[in-house]
XYZ file of C-alpha atoms in Angstrom:
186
model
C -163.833 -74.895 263.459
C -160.499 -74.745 264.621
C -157.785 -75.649 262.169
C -154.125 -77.179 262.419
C -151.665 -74.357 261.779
C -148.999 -75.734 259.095
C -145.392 -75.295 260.411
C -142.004 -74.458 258.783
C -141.226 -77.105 256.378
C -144.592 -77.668 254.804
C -144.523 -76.901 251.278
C -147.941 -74.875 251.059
C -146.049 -72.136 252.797
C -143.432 -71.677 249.830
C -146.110 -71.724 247.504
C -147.316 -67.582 245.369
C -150.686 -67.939 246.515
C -153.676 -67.551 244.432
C -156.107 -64.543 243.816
C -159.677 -65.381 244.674
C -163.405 -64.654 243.587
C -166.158 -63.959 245.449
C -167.347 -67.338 244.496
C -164.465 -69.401 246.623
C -166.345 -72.149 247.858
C -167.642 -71.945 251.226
C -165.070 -68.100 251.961
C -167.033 -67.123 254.537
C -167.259 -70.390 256.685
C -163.144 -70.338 255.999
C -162.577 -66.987 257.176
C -164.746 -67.689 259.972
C -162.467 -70.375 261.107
C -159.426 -68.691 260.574
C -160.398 -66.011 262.904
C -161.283 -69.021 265.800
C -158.067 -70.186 264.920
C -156.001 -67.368 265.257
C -158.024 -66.809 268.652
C -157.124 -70.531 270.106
C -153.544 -69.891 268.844
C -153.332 -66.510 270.887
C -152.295 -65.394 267.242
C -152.472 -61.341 266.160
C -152.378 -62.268 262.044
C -153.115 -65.429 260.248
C -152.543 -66.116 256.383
C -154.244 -68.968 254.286
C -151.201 -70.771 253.697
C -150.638 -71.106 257.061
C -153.829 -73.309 257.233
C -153.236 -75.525 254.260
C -154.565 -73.021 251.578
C -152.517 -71.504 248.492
C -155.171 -68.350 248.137
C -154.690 -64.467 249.224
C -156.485 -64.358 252.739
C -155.360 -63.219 255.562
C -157.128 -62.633 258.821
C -155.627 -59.620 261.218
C -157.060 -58.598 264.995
C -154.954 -55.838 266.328
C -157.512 -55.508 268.844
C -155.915 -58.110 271.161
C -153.499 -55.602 271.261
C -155.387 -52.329 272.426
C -154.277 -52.004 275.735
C -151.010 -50.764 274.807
C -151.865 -49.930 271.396
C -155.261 -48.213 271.979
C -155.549 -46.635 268.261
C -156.286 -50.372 267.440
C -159.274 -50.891 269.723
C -161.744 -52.914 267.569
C -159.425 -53.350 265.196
C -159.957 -57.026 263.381
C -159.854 -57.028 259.180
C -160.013 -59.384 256.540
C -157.652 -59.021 253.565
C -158.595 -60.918 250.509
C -156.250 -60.685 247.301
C -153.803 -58.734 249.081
C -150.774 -57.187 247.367
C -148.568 -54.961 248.511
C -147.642 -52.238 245.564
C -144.923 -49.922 246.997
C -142.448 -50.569 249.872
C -141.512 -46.577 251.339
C -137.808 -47.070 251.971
C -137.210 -43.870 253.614
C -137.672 -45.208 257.320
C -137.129 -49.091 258.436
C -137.921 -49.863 261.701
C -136.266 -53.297 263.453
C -138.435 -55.281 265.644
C -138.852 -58.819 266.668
C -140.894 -60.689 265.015
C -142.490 -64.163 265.900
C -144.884 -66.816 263.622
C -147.533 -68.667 264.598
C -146.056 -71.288 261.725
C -142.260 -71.131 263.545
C -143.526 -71.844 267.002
C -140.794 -70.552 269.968
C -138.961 -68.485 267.545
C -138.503 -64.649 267.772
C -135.838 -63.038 265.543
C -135.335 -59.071 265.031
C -136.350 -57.669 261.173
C -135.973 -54.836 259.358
C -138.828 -53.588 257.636
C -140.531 -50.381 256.013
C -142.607 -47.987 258.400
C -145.055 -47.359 255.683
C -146.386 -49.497 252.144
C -148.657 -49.270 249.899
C -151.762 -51.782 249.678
C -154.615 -52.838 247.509
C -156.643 -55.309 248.962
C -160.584 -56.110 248.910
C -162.542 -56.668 252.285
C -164.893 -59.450 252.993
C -167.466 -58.187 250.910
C -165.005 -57.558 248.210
C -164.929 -54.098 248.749
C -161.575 -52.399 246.794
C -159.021 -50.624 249.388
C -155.989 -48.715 247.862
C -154.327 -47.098 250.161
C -150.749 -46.158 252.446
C -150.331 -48.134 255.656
C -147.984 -47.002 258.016
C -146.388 -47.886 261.394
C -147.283 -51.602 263.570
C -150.061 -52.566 260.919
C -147.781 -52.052 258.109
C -145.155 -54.375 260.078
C -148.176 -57.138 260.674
C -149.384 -56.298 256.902
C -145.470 -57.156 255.634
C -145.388 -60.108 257.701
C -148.792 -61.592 256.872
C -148.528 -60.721 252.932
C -145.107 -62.769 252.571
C -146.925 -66.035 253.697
C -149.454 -65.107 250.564
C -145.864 -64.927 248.579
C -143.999 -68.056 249.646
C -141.897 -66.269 251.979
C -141.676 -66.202 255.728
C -139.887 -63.989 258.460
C -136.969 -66.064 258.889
C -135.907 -65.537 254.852
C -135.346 -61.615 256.220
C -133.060 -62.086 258.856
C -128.998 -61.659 258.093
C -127.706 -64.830 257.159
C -125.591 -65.069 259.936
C -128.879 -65.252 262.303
C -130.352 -67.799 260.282
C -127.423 -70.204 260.843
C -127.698 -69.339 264.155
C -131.313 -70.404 264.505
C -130.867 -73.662 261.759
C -131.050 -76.680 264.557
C -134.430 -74.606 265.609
C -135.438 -74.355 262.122
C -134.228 -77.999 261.624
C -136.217 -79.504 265.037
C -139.659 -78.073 263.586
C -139.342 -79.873 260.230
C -138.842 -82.963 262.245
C -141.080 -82.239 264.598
C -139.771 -81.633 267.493
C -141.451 -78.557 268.846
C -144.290 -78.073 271.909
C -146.594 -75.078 271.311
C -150.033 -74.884 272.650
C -152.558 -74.917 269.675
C -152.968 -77.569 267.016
C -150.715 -77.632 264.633
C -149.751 -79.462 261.074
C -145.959 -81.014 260.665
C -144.258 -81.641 258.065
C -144.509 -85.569 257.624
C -141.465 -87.948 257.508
């Protein structure tokens, strides 16, 4: 089933997110509809806030993405109970960054090349390892929905009063984008 994506404003996606248990009512039907909904919203990373839900789950499919990024043929995960444990400062990397929660904005951020993650798999599997270049950028992005934070809070400050009547039309609103969506009610 395809659900609404929640957009900037809604307070789910301020909220720490919860750790989960294998017995999370019905976890597999929900991360089989996040991954149709990140597919219907043309989406590379989707987090469980972004779909109404305060856990740690995120969906990522870096497959889309193979034909110019062929190391990531095939590539589609699920990352339950996330956290990231170290950020390696010694290289940053600035790219633009976009959210399927902040539809038709892009913005530039700085972030670490490489991090360290625990995380368990579908079938709650434990993973503890380094992640390093364009998944460690998607992993960064994803893992601040599952901490109340979003892109836009690591831009300069200057850019984000550059981009407030943006930021200010989707919490009324007043935004087009082609996949269902959630607003923040009036």
């Amino acid at each position: 089933m395809i659900l609404p994506i929640y957009i900037y404003g809604q307070p789910v996606l301020r909220k720490v997110a919860e750790d989960i248990g294998p017995d999370y009512p019905q976890l597999k039907e929900l991360i089989a509809d996040m991954w149709e909904t990140l597919a219907e919203s043309d989406g590379i990373g989707l987090a469980a806030p972004q779909i109404g839900k305060a856990i740690r789950l995120s969906v990522i499919d870096l497959d889309v993405l193979s034909e110019d990024l062929p190391e990531y043929k095939g590539f589609r995960n699920v990352y339950i109970n996330p956290h990231i444990i170290e950020y390696d400062d010694a290289k940053t990397d600035s790219s633009e960054e976009g959210c399927l929660s902040l539809p038709a904005i892009h913005e530039k951020v700085v972030r670490p090349t490489r991090i360290h993650v625990a995380w368990d798999d579908d079938q709650f599997q434990h993973h503890d390892e380094w992640i390093e270049g364009y998944l460690a950028r998607v992993m960064q992005h994803e893992f601040d929905h599952l901490d109340g934070k979003m892109f836009v809070d690591r831009i300069s400050p200057l850019r984000k009063q550059l981009i407030q009547s943006k930021l200010r039309a989707l919490t009324q609103g007043r935004y087009r984008c082609s996949y269902r969506t959630k607003p923040v009610k009036r």
